[in-house]
Amino acid sequence: MAGDAQDIPRLELEAVIGFNGHVFSGLRVHPDREHFIYPLGCTVILKSLKDGKQEFLHGHTNNVSCVTVSKSGRYIASGQVTFMGFKADLIIWDYEKRAIHARLQLHKAKVEGLAFSPNDKYLVSLGGQDDGSIVVWNLESKEAICGSPASAHSAGHCLTIEYTNHSDNIFISAGNGTMRVWELDLPNRKIRPTECQTGQLKRIVKCIEIPDDDHFFYCGTTSGDILKVNLKTRLLNSCGPRKQKFSKGVNTLKVLKAGDILVGSGDGMFTLCSGPNFKTIKKVQLEGGVTSIAVRGEGHQFFAGTEAAQIYRFGYTDFKEELIATSHNSAVKDVAFPFGSSELFATCSQDDIRVWHAETSKELLRISVPNMTCNALDFMIDGHSIISAWNDGKIRVFAPETGRAMLVIHNAHSMGVTAIAGTRDCKRIISGGGEGQVRVWEILQGCHRLIETMKEHKATVTSIKIKSNDKECVTASSDGACIIWDLVRFVRNQMVLANTLFKSVCYHPEEYQIITSGTDRKIGYWEVYDGSAIRELEGSLSGAINGMHISQDGQHFVTGGDEKLVKVWDYSEGEVTHVGVGHSGSITSVTISSNNRSMVSTSADGAVLRWRYPHPSSP
């Protein structure tokens, strides 16, 4: 079978737009000062600060939950989540070789935190709340030295862990009502904790930061204050700020060489405050809660990552924010290239539509509709408008340069608009809804008119494609039917039935055949003329095929779905020619650019991936 062969050539991944801003302290700058390190789904991405080139560390089987880098820069460690009752992998990567140094398994369900000892001797790992243990690993022998429950029975879950800067034998853990300094007793293979005394204060600690001299350490809490604790006496030294606490808690801390502290808080405030009294010196409001602060070199430059999947750059002197990377922070539903152009493409998800420059992965335009989800979008062929389908039952038309709303069709469908397509003459829009209706709209200057409603589908319309002469269209639905409609008389010409929920449908460019895909993992070829089945391919080994697109010459098509693989197929042979590995979530849509240079696929984890298309058209 086509999917089994291991020797199928791999697609070349050109760029990834995506950053998981929900991983605390997930954004790191490598000690070589040249690379970012951050997680996206089950991939760890290395991105050059100079030219933006990306490299990918593949190896995790589920979402990455924590990332750390050793002091020397020789190693990167990342942990993942897995399912209840299963062991969660922890991978140590060799940075130079970009390869796995060791894969370690002990923790159940989730790896919560990781820290390298200062001389690269040990790695300490913290399990999530279903696991609750701390394990110390020897990097050379790749084996566990010892382990222990992270917190006392009377205390809550431990949330964070950090190694001291000078001793390979001392590290600190903290969490809900627990704060401990641990000492590694190597001859006896034990770790021994000492509780830190905080008096009457009851706090949930989210992050720990230890300045270079190891005299004190700082803890950021969910209450929005910072605790300063003496490392030698294990006693609370001070707590602040007294009056103006950080709103929505302190998510991440970094102490600069001068002694000042950078604070990232849950309300998106990025603050520079003085070490002794935690008084605010400068602050900047960012979009989304700040979850990561990474310092480059001596601290002249630093970076902040937020829950809105944005990455900002700051200079120490001017403390001005510069947005250097944006991405979707929720599932991306659809992607479209403008007709005849491959320089830009648009994607949509919850809250917004974004237009990207293909070559640089830079966001050119964001059209926001708060609290709504855009299910599908398309460019009109003349390039003058973006048409979009929304879950509030509205069709919205925007100008692609400015994002200005040109037209809103209210109550277009009663259960949300789920599919949309524009005709070649740019005068009509065909939409499908959650209730199964297919509607044809006439678009006039600034106004619209419903021409016809076609009611035959019994469930959600998932995909619409229009024939090049605008006289016929095909709709796929999750009721197990694909219907070919006559757009002159508005009646059904043909119907294709299968025991599946259809997810997508495409016309072959010569328009005498259609191909379909859906939840039965099959790709079906059908005659347009009489709706008869021509052939059926096994499209995926697991899960639905959600997206499909055919090249303009009709020789190849591309599919993607719950299997998380992008597959390029030869149309006439029905064989897979290339496979793309890189998505961590279910693929929601795929499209080929009109000049056959690149392809873009989107997934449920918010990622947008651009691949080199392997069959460039001959000039």
XYZ file of C-alpha atoms in Angstrom:
619
model
C 0.000 0.000 0.000
C 1.183 3.501 -0.818
C 1.320 4.755 2.771
C 3.491 1.929 4.116
C 6.694 2.400 2.193
C 9.427 3.983 4.268
C 11.471 4.947 1.217
C 9.059 7.590 -0.081
C 10.990 10.856 -0.615
C 10.436 13.532 2.025
C 9.035 16.957 1.226
C 11.398 19.820 1.983
C 10.035 22.041 4.739
C 10.791 25.686 3.907
C 9.287 27.514 6.867
C 7.046 27.140 9.880
C 4.829 29.901 11.221
C 3.986 29.006 14.783
C 5.048 29.309 18.409
C 3.421 27.645 21.414
C 3.177 30.586 23.812
C 1.464 28.478 26.465
C 4.694 26.678 27.424
C 6.166 28.616 30.350
C 9.768 29.701 29.697
C 9.528 27.897 26.348
C 11.332 30.631 24.408
C 15.123 30.401 24.948
C 18.163 32.038 23.413
C 21.082 29.660 22.914
C 24.365 30.668 24.614
C 25.903 31.068 21.133
C 23.612 34.165 20.923
C 22.740 33.162 17.359
C 19.619 31.024 17.805
C 16.176 31.003 19.339
C 14.901 27.703 20.685
C 11.149 27.260 21.124
C 8.423 24.591 20.982
C 5.593 24.154 18.504
C 3.420 21.075 18.902
C 5.763 18.083 19.103
C 8.643 19.858 17.384
C 11.449 21.940 18.889
C 12.403 24.741 16.502
C 15.854 26.338 16.231
C 15.647 29.689 14.494
C 18.611 31.821 13.482
C 18.457 35.361 14.860
C 20.460 36.618 11.884
C 18.581 35.345 8.849
C 15.510 33.664 10.332
C 16.431 30.216 8.939
C 14.751 27.400 10.825
C 15.867 23.908 11.795
C 13.629 21.310 13.384
C 14.204 18.736 16.084
C 11.710 15.909 15.492
C 11.420 13.116 18.031
C 8.543 13.772 20.418
C 5.319 11.822 19.996
C 3.088 14.476 21.583
C 3.134 18.173 22.481
C 6.331 19.572 23.993
C 5.636 20.864 27.518
C 9.035 22.288 28.539
C 12.382 23.239 26.991
C 15.739 24.137 28.512
C 19.331 24.697 27.348
C 22.507 23.787 29.193
C 24.859 26.552 30.303
C 27.581 25.540 27.859
C 25.057 25.228 25.045
C 26.088 21.658 24.274
C 22.688 20.215 25.098
C 19.010 21.087 24.773
C 16.430 19.146 26.772
C 12.710 18.975 26.074
C 9.866 17.131 27.775
C 6.420 16.264 26.480
C 2.915 15.406 27.602
C 1.321 12.053 26.894
C -1.864 10.218 27.805
C -2.897 9.273 31.334
C -1.079 6.144 32.504
C 1.605 6.324 29.810
C 5.201 7.416 30.291
C 6.173 10.828 28.948
C 9.421 11.098 26.970
C 12.215 13.445 27.870
C 14.740 14.021 25.089
C 18.264 15.396 25.450
C 19.477 16.793 22.119
C 23.077 17.231 21.019
C 23.065 20.845 19.813
C 26.040 20.553 17.437
C 24.757 17.417 15.723
C 21.073 18.483 15.894
C 20.428 14.875 16.947
C 19.051 12.941 19.915
C 21.683 12.380 22.610
C 19.351 10.420 24.893
C 15.652 9.585 25.196
C 14.665 9.061 28.837
C 11.411 7.731 30.261
C 10.307 7.655 33.886
C 7.677 10.327 34.426
C 3.997 9.557 33.894
C 1.690 11.722 31.734
C 3.786 14.930 31.629
C 7.245 16.408 32.123
C 6.598 19.715 33.939
C 10.095 21.177 34.198
C 13.765 20.560 33.347
C 17.081 22.066 34.477
C 20.725 21.302 33.632
C 23.404 21.450 36.296
C 25.976 24.237 35.693
C 28.735 21.908 34.435
C 26.558 19.731 32.197
C 26.917 16.759 34.560
C 23.291 16.232 35.465
C 19.776 17.006 34.293
C 16.980 17.248 36.830
C 13.409 16.629 35.671
C 10.075 17.296 37.337
C 6.955 15.270 36.556
C 3.495 16.813 36.185
C 0.743 16.606 38.778
C -0.151 12.994 37.938
C 3.463 12.038 38.536
C 4.784 14.389 41.223
C 8.366 13.161 41.293
C 11.799 14.669 40.750
C 14.491 12.603 38.992
C 18.198 13.397 38.603
C 19.823 12.009 35.435
C 23.486 11.497 34.639
C 24.173 13.020 31.202
C 27.187 10.832 30.487
C 25.718 7.439 31.369
C 22.198 8.539 30.282
C 20.730 6.876 33.367
C 18.700 8.015 36.340
C 20.769 8.510 39.504
C 17.922 8.911 41.955
C 14.415 10.239 42.409
C 12.084 11.499 45.101
C 8.539 12.835 45.516
C 8.692 16.540 44.651
C 6.689 17.880 47.591
C 5.575 16.783 51.038
C 2.175 15.062 51.392
C 0.735 18.122 53.107
C 1.817 20.502 50.296
C 0.405 20.981 46.789
C 1.898 20.202 43.379
C 5.378 21.289 42.431
C 5.381 23.497 39.312
C 8.937 24.588 38.596
C 12.554 23.567 39.085
C 15.897 25.371 38.686
C 19.587 24.514 39.219
C 21.981 26.835 41.097
C 24.765 28.496 39.088
C 27.846 27.128 40.851
C 27.086 23.734 42.349
C 26.176 20.583 40.456
C 24.657 19.278 43.677
C 22.121 21.950 44.641
C 18.819 22.736 42.951
C 15.513 24.333 43.966
C 11.912 23.276 43.403
C 8.746 25.225 44.141
C 4.995 25.154 43.531
C 1.711 25.249 45.410
C 2.682 25.818 49.051
C 6.026 24.094 48.572
C 9.550 25.536 48.255
C 12.544 23.260 48.709
C 16.315 23.379 48.319
C 17.647 19.949 47.338
C 21.146 18.545 47.816
C 22.397 15.646 45.748
C 24.249 13.026 47.793
C 25.963 11.132 44.987
C 27.720 8.351 47.014
C 24.378 7.305 48.553
C 22.350 8.065 45.395
C 19.868 10.260 47.243
C 18.493 13.782 46.990
C 17.718 15.451 50.307
C 15.294 18.367 50.550
C 15.217 21.246 53.001
C 11.951 23.177 53.261
C 12.287 26.943 52.921
C 10.557 28.879 55.707
C 8.192 31.558 54.444
C 6.411 32.226 57.750
C 2.749 33.139 57.333
C 2.955 33.575 53.561
C 1.023 31.002 51.533
C 1.873 31.237 47.871
C 1.746 29.276 44.606
C 5.134 29.720 42.904
C 5.166 29.718 39.073
C 8.843 30.430 38.389
C 12.261 30.549 40.061
C 15.197 32.769 39.104
C 18.637 32.457 40.701
C 21.118 35.355 40.234
C 24.746 34.504 39.370
C 26.170 34.695 42.903
C 23.770 32.071 44.341
C 23.202 34.098 47.561
C 19.474 34.543 47.066
C 16.800 33.278 44.717
C 13.570 34.889 43.536
C 10.167 33.225 43.167
C 7.305 34.638 41.086
C 3.827 33.792 42.400
C 0.257 33.580 41.131
C -0.638 36.308 43.654
C 1.451 38.774 41.668
C 4.322 39.254 44.087
C 7.967 38.154 44.155
C 9.587 36.344 47.089
C 13.306 36.775 47.770
C 14.759 33.838 49.712
C 18.221 33.377 51.204
C 19.743 30.250 49.657
C 22.085 29.497 52.599
C 19.672 29.985 55.514
C 16.557 28.920 53.483
C 14.683 31.863 55.034
C 12.416 34.424 53.375
C 14.330 37.677 53.016
C 11.684 39.974 51.533
C 8.520 40.044 49.495
C 7.279 42.688 47.094
C 6.065 44.838 45.517
C 4.083 45.966 48.556
C 1.381 48.039 46.876
C 1.088 47.522 43.132
C 1.176 43.758 42.662
C 1.570 42.262 39.180
C -1.855 41.634 37.699
C -2.789 37.993 36.927
C 0.376 36.651 38.556
C 4.086 36.532 37.761
C 4.674 33.958 35.000
C 8.377 34.436 34.385
C 11.390 36.287 35.840
C 14.901 37.149 34.700
C 17.573 38.902 36.793
C 19.908 41.142 34.783
C 23.632 41.618 35.524
C 22.981 45.017 37.117
C 20.591 43.412 39.614
C 17.367 44.685 38.090
C 14.610 42.164 37.421
C 12.531 41.603 34.287
C 9.023 40.443 35.123
C 6.462 38.937 32.744
C 2.942 38.868 34.117
C -0.318 37.179 33.159
C -1.989 40.409 32.004
C 0.655 40.953 29.302
C 2.685 43.556 31.203
C 6.449 43.338 30.672
C 8.168 45.172 33.514
C 11.693 46.152 34.510
C 11.831 46.568 38.291
C 14.634 47.301 40.743
C 16.181 44.375 42.611
C 16.091 45.656 46.221
C 12.478 46.913 46.517
C 10.737 45.532 43.351
C 9.706 49.067 42.336
C 8.740 49.416 38.673
C 11.314 51.307 36.570
C 9.814 50.758 33.086
C 6.915 48.784 31.741
C 5.367 47.911 28.386
C 1.985 46.318 27.629
C 2.182 43.347 25.247
C -0.561 41.286 23.602
C -1.355 38.132 25.604
C 0.050 37.034 28.962
C 3.876 37.013 29.012
C 5.046 33.404 29.434
C 8.743 33.557 28.464
C 11.622 35.987 28.855
C 14.918 35.122 27.159
C 18.072 37.188 27.649
C 20.661 37.347 24.878
C 24.289 37.496 25.969
C 24.923 39.926 28.800
C 21.391 41.265 28.739
C 21.676 44.147 26.281
C 18.890 42.537 24.347
C 16.011 40.387 25.506
C 12.968 38.677 24.079
C 9.475 38.058 25.390
C 7.037 35.349 24.281
C 3.300 35.649 24.972
C 0.207 33.440 25.053
C -1.010 35.194 21.896
C 1.900 33.400 20.131
C 3.841 36.642 19.575
C 7.580 37.129 20.090
C 8.906 40.619 20.925
C 12.446 42.011 20.990
C 13.660 44.676 23.441
C 16.848 46.672 23.812
C 17.980 47.335 27.390
C 18.599 51.047 26.842
C 15.437 52.169 25.056
C 13.127 49.378 26.374
C 10.935 49.640 23.269
C 9.067 46.555 22.104
C 9.516 45.347 18.544
C 7.224 42.589 17.300
C 9.466 40.112 15.478
C 7.248 37.026 15.069
C 3.511 36.404 15.084
C 1.461 33.270 14.644
C -1.994 31.866 15.273
C -2.658 30.798 18.852
C -5.635 28.559 18.032
C -6.527 26.026 15.343
C -6.051 27.307 11.787
C -9.125 26.383 9.744
C -8.308 27.260 6.150
C -5.663 28.651 3.814
C -5.899 30.303 0.376
C -3.564 31.811 -2.224
C -4.774 34.690 -4.394
C -5.375 33.684 -8.035
C -2.187 33.735 -10.079
C 0.028 34.823 -7.195
C 2.291 32.877 -4.873
C 3.813 35.784 -2.988
C 1.204 35.882 -0.282
C -1.467 33.713 1.240
C -4.207 34.074 3.834
C -5.115 31.864 6.799
C -8.035 31.999 9.197
C -8.766 30.839 12.736
C -10.606 31.934 15.827
C -10.787 35.754 16.094
C -8.945 36.590 12.901
C -7.878 36.294 9.275
C -4.184 36.891 8.590
C -2.390 37.618 5.336
C 1.247 36.431 5.185
C 4.183 37.202 2.925
C 5.162 33.739 1.720
C 8.916 34.213 1.417
C 9.574 35.835 4.808
C 6.626 34.389 6.820
C 5.877 37.946 7.961
C 2.323 38.890 8.829
C 1.186 41.650 6.458
C -2.383 42.116 7.651
C -4.624 40.967 10.460
C -8.397 41.253 10.241
C -9.875 40.718 13.702
C -13.434 39.735 14.557
C -13.283 39.061 18.316
C -14.864 35.889 19.739
C -15.840 34.562 16.302
C -14.271 31.734 14.318
C -13.632 31.987 10.594
C -14.350 28.544 9.127
C -13.300 29.122 5.523
C -11.967 31.838 3.241
C -11.127 32.498 -0.384
C -9.716 35.274 -2.554
C -11.951 36.538 -5.338
C -10.218 35.973 -8.665
C -9.815 39.699 -9.396
C -7.917 40.008 -6.101
C -10.144 42.858 -4.914
C -11.665 41.011 -1.969
C -11.309 38.212 0.563
C -14.584 36.346 1.165
C -14.943 34.545 4.484
C -17.363 32.195 6.261
C -17.976 32.666 9.994
C -19.522 30.618 12.777
C -21.944 33.429 13.699
C -23.811 32.792 10.436
C -22.342 35.772 8.584
C -20.424 36.064 5.347
C -17.856 38.847 5.580
C -16.055 40.411 2.628
C -12.820 42.355 3.261
C -10.385 44.406 1.222
C -7.096 42.456 1.068
C -4.826 45.519 1.292
C -6.436 47.328 4.211
C -8.646 44.710 5.860
C -11.598 47.106 5.620
C -14.991 45.379 5.826
C -16.592 45.857 2.403
C -19.726 43.823 2.973
C -21.390 41.726 5.669
C -24.202 39.315 4.814
C -26.140 38.761 8.047
C -27.951 35.494 8.783
C -26.488 33.877 5.691
C -26.912 30.451 7.326
C -28.701 29.467 10.508
C -26.011 27.159 11.956
C -22.891 29.035 10.913
C -21.315 29.406 7.474
C -18.987 26.437 6.926
C -17.843 26.649 3.277
C -17.480 29.401 0.691
C -16.378 29.957 -2.909
C -16.449 32.829 -5.399
C -17.298 32.605 -9.105
C -14.838 33.495 -11.880
C -16.821 36.574 -12.931
C -16.546 37.851 -9.304
C -20.273 38.609 -9.228
C -21.454 35.704 -7.124
C -20.598 33.887 -3.907
C -21.719 30.345 -3.145
C -21.905 29.444 0.541
C -22.668 26.324 2.546
C -23.899 26.130 6.113
C -24.056 23.917 9.171
C -27.706 23.156 8.410
C -26.802 21.733 4.982
C -28.132 24.477 2.726
C -26.208 25.773 -0.292
C -26.927 29.407 -1.143
C -26.044 31.546 -4.145
C -25.538 35.272 -3.536
C -25.223 38.084 -6.043
C -22.648 40.667 -4.999
C -23.307 44.176 -6.217
C -21.466 47.374 -5.340
C -21.765 47.453 -1.546
C -24.928 45.318 -1.429
C -26.015 41.748 -2.000
C -28.996 39.651 -3.024
C -29.883 36.029 -2.313
C -30.511 34.398 -5.690
C -31.271 30.816 -4.706
C -31.215 28.325 -1.828
C -30.568 24.676 -2.662
C -31.712 22.279 0.063
C -30.648 18.688 -0.348
C -27.805 18.081 2.084
C -28.883 16.846 5.517
C -25.738 17.939 7.383
C -22.862 20.434 7.333
C -21.526 21.488 3.939
C -17.749 21.070 4.221
C -16.388 22.107 0.823
C -17.500 23.926 -2.339
C -15.729 24.055 -5.709
C -17.020 25.918 -8.781
C -16.432 24.876 -12.399
C -14.411 27.340 -14.473
C -17.410 28.378 -16.602
C -19.403 29.270 -13.432
C -22.293 27.059 -14.625
C -21.779 24.172 -12.234
C -20.461 23.546 -8.747
C -19.827 20.587 -6.486
C -20.496 20.535 -2.717
C -19.262 17.976 -0.184
C -21.125 17.356 3.046
C -20.792 15.339 6.222
C -24.075 13.610 5.364
C -22.117 11.264 3.076
C -23.127 12.949 -0.173
C -21.363 15.083 -2.772
C -23.780 16.925 -5.027
C -23.017 18.435 -8.431
C -25.347 21.416 -8.946
C -26.472 23.186 -12.090
C -25.885 26.892 -11.366
C -28.129 28.036 -14.225
C -31.288 26.148 -13.247
C -30.257 25.618 -9.585
C -31.072 21.928 -9.569
C -29.077 18.818 -8.768
C -27.274 17.309 -11.730
C -25.611 14.396 -10.032
C -25.059 12.933 -6.604
C -22.235 10.806 -5.222
C -22.875 8.750 -2.087
C -20.390 7.054 0.202
C -20.329 5.745 3.732
C -18.228 8.624 5.034
C -18.386 12.205 6.239
C -16.994 14.048 3.221
C -14.405 16.695 4.167
C -13.196 17.987 0.837
C -13.789 17.771 -2.889
C -11.806 18.975 -5.940
C -12.481 19.219 -9.653
C -9.778 17.802 -11.885
C -8.691 20.787 -14.066
C -10.253 19.118 -17.111
C -13.498 19.033 -15.074
C -14.763 15.624 -16.145
C -13.764 14.040 -12.827
C -13.897 14.987 -9.143
C -11.888 13.591 -6.248
C -13.230 13.410 -2.715
C -11.879 12.668 0.741
C -13.342 12.221 4.193
C -13.431 10.285 7.432
C -13.231 6.819 5.863
C -9.558 7.515 4.979
C -10.328 6.884 1.297
C -9.703 9.102 -1.712
C -12.458 8.617 -4.289
C -12.347 9.446 -8.005
C -15.783 9.988 -9.598
C -17.224 10.771 -13.038
C -18.913 14.179 -13.117
C -21.210 13.103 -15.958
C -23.022 10.253 -14.204
C -21.576 10.220 -10.663
C -20.093 6.737 -11.042
C -17.060 5.670 -9.009
C -13.846 5.292 -11.013
C -11.363 4.256 -8.352
C -10.707 4.363 -4.623
C -7.342 4.840 -2.902
C -6.372 4.130 0.690
C -5.467 7.710 1.577
C -4.253 7.482 5.156
C -3.397 4.890 7.769
C -5.259 6.633 10.581
C -7.927 9.284 10.796
C -9.817 11.492 8.386
C -8.397 13.301 5.360
C -9.441 16.908 6.016
C -7.793 18.863 3.230
C -7.062 18.278 -0.425
C -5.911 20.392 -3.348
C -5.088 19.571 -6.954
C -2.314 21.148 -9.039
C -3.242 23.342 -11.999
C -1.884 20.832 -14.521
C -3.957 18.080 -12.867
C -0.998 15.714 -12.648
C -0.671 15.756 -8.864
C -2.755 16.441 -5.795
C -1.934 16.884 -2.128
C -3.782 15.640 0.970
C -3.541 16.162 4.718
C -5.523 15.058 7.747
C -5.543 13.485 11.196
C -2.507 11.379 10.288
C -0.490 14.654 10.471
C 1.304 13.873 7.191
C 1.217 15.958 4.021
C 1.098 13.601 1.045
C 1.654 14.436 -2.618
C 0.005 11.988 -5.022
C 0.366 11.233 -8.698
C -3.180 11.661 -10.066
C -3.127 9.016 -12.752
C -0.968 6.450 -10.929
C -2.711 6.916 -7.576
C 0.660 6.595 -5.804
C 2.226 8.791 -3.132
C 5.291 10.566 -4.561
C 6.332 12.592 -1.478
C 5.501 12.767 2.223
C 5.870 15.812 4.477
C 6.553 15.240 8.184
C 6.328 18.246 10.475
C 2.801 18.823 11.751
C 2.028 18.035 15.370
C -1.720 18.560 15.180
C -4.327 17.283 12.733
C -3.904 18.964 9.343
C -6.979 21.085 8.586
C -6.243 22.321 5.052
C -3.612 22.198 2.298
C -3.136 24.240 -0.847
C -0.644 24.460 -3.730
C 0.495 27.881 -4.932
C -0.517 28.764 -8.456
C 3.038 28.795 -9.818
C 3.665 25.277 -8.424
C 6.592 26.496 -6.310
C 5.296 25.889 -2.815
C 2.493 24.393 -0.745
C 1.015 25.554 2.529
C -0.616 23.295 5.102
C -2.328 24.344 8.339
C -3.133 22.410 11.475
C -5.230 22.301 14.628
C -2.297 23.328 16.847
C -2.087 26.762 15.185
C 0.825 25.954 12.885
C 1.196 27.050 9.262
C 3.862 25.116 7.304
C 5.296 26.034 3.925
C 6.800 23.226 1.827
C 8.742 23.207 -1.410
C 6.423 21.726 -4.046
C 8.254 18.701 -5.501
C 6.845 18.819 -9.057
C 7.554 22.293 -10.445
C 5.747 22.894 -13.709
C 7.940 22.910 -16.775
C 8.196 26.466 -18.180
